[in-house]
mmCIF file of C-alpha atoms in Angstrom:
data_model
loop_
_atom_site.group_PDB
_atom_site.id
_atom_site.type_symbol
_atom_site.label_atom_id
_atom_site.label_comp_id
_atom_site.label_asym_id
_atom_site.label_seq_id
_atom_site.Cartn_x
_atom_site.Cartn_y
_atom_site.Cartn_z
ATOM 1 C CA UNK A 1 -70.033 -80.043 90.354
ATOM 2 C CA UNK A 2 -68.169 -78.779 93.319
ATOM 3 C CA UNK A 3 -63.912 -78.427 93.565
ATOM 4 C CA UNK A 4 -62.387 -80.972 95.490
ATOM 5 C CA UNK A 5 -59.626 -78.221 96.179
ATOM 6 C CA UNK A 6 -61.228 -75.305 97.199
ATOM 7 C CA UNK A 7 -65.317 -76.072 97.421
ATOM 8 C CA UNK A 8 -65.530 -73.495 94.448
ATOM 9 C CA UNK A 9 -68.752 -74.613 91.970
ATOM 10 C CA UNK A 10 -66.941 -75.933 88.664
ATOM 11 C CA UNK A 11 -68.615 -74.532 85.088
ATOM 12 C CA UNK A 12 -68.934 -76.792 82.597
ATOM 13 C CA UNK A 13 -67.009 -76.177 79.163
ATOM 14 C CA UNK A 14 -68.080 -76.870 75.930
ATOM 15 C CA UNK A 15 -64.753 -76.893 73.510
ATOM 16 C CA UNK A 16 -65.861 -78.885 70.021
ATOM 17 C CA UNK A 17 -66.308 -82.368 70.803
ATOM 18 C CA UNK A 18 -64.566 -81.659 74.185
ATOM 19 C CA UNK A 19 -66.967 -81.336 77.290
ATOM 20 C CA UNK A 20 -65.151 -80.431 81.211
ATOM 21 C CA UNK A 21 -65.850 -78.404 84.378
ATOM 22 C CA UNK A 22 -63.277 -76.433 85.283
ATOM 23 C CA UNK A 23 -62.688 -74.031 88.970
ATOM 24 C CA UNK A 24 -62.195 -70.668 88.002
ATOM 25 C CA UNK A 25 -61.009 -70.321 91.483
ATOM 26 C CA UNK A 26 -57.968 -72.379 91.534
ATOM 27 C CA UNK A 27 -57.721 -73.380 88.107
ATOM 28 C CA UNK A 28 -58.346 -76.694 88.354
ATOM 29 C CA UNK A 29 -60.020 -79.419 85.438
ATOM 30 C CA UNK A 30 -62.227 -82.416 85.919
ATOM 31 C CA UNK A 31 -62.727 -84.708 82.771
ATOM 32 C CA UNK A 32 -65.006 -87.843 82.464
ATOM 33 C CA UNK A 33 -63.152 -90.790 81.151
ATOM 34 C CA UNK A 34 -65.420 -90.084 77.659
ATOM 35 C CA UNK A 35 -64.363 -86.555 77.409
ATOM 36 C CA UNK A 36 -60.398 -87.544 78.273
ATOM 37 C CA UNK A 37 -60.244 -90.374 75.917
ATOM 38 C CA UNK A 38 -62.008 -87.635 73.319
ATOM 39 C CA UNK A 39 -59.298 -85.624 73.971
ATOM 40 C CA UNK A 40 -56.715 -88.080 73.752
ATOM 41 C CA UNK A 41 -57.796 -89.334 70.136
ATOM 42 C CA UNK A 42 -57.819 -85.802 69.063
ATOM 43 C CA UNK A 43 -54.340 -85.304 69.430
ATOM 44 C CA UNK A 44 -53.956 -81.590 70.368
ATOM 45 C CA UNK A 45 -56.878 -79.590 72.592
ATOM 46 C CA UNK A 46 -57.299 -75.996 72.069
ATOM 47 C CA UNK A 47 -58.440 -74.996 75.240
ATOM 48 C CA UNK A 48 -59.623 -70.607 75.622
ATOM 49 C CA UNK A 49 -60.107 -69.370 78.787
ATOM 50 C CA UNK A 50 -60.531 -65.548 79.871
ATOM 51 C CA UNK A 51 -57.131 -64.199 81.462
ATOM 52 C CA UNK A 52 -56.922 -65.240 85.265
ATOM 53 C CA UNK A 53 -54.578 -64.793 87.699
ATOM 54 C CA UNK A 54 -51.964 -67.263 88.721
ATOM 55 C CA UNK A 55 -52.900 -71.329 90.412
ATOM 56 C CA UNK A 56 -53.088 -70.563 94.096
ATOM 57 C CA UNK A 57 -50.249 -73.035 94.866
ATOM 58 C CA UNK A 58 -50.978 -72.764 98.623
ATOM 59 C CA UNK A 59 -54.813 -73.848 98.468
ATOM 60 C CA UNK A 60 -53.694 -76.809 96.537
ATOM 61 C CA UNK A 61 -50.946 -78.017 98.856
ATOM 62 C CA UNK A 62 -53.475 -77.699 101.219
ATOM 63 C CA UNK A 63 -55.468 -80.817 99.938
ATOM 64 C CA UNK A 64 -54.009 -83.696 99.812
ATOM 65 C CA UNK A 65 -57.310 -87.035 99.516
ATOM 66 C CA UNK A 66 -59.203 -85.133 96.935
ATOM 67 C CA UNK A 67 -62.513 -86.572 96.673
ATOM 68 C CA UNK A 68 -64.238 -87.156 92.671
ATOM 69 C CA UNK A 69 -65.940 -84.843 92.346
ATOM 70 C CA UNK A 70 -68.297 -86.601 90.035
ATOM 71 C CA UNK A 71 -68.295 -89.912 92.474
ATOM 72 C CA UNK A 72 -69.419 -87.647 95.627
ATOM 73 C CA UNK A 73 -66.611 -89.139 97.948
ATOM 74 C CA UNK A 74 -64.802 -91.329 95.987
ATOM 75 C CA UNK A 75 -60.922 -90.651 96.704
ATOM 76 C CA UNK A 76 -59.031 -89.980 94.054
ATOM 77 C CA UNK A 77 -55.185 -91.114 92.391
ATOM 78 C CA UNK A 78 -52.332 -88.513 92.456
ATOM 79 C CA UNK A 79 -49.529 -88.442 90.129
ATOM 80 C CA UNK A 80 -46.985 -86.463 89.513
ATOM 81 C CA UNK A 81 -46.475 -85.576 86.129
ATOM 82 C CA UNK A 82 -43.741 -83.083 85.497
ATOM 83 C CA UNK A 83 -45.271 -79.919 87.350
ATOM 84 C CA UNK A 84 -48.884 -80.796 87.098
ATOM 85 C CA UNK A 85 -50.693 -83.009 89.398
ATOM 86 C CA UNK A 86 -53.115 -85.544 87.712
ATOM 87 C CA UNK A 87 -56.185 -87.222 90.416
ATOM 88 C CA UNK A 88 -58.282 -89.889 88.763
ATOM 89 C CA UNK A 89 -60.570 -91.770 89.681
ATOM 90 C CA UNK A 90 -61.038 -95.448 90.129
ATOM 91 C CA UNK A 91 -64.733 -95.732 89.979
ATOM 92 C CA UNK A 92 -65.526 -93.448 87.103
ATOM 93 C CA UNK A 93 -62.045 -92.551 85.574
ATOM 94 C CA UNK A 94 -62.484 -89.302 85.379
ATOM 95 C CA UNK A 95 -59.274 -86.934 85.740
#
């Protein structure tokens, strides 16, 4: 799966029941609508990641129509939430 932000290849994580790819580049998350409704029922996620530097703020101002990148194309929803931007997408509701 390949970064809507910054072209980076996303690794898929494996956390319990909890399945994502995630851009070690700039940080970024991508979960199917299966894996964020998981999440949601939950009720907390424990997410580990090795130490990493700080979001490049610049390359993600950069990007505005973020395509899915599980739909190949597919433009994606931003919303504001607080300081973290949330893109999902209407043909396989992934976030």
């Amino acid at each position: 799966m390949i970064c809507p932000i910054d072209q980076s290849e996303m690794r898929h994580i494996q956390n319990g029941p909890i399945a994502f790819h995630h851009c070690y580049s700039c940080h970024g998350m991508f979960f199917t609508q299966d894996a964020y409704m998981t999440s949601l029922r939950s009720g907390k996620i424990r997410l580990k990641y090795p130490e990493q530097p700080e979001v490049d703020q610049a390359a993600a101002a950069t990007v505005r129509d973020r395509a899915c990148p599980a739909c190949a194309g597919q433009v994606m929803l931003a919303k504001n939430v607080g300081a973290i931007e949330i893109d999902a997408c209407r043909k396989c509701r992934g976030v």
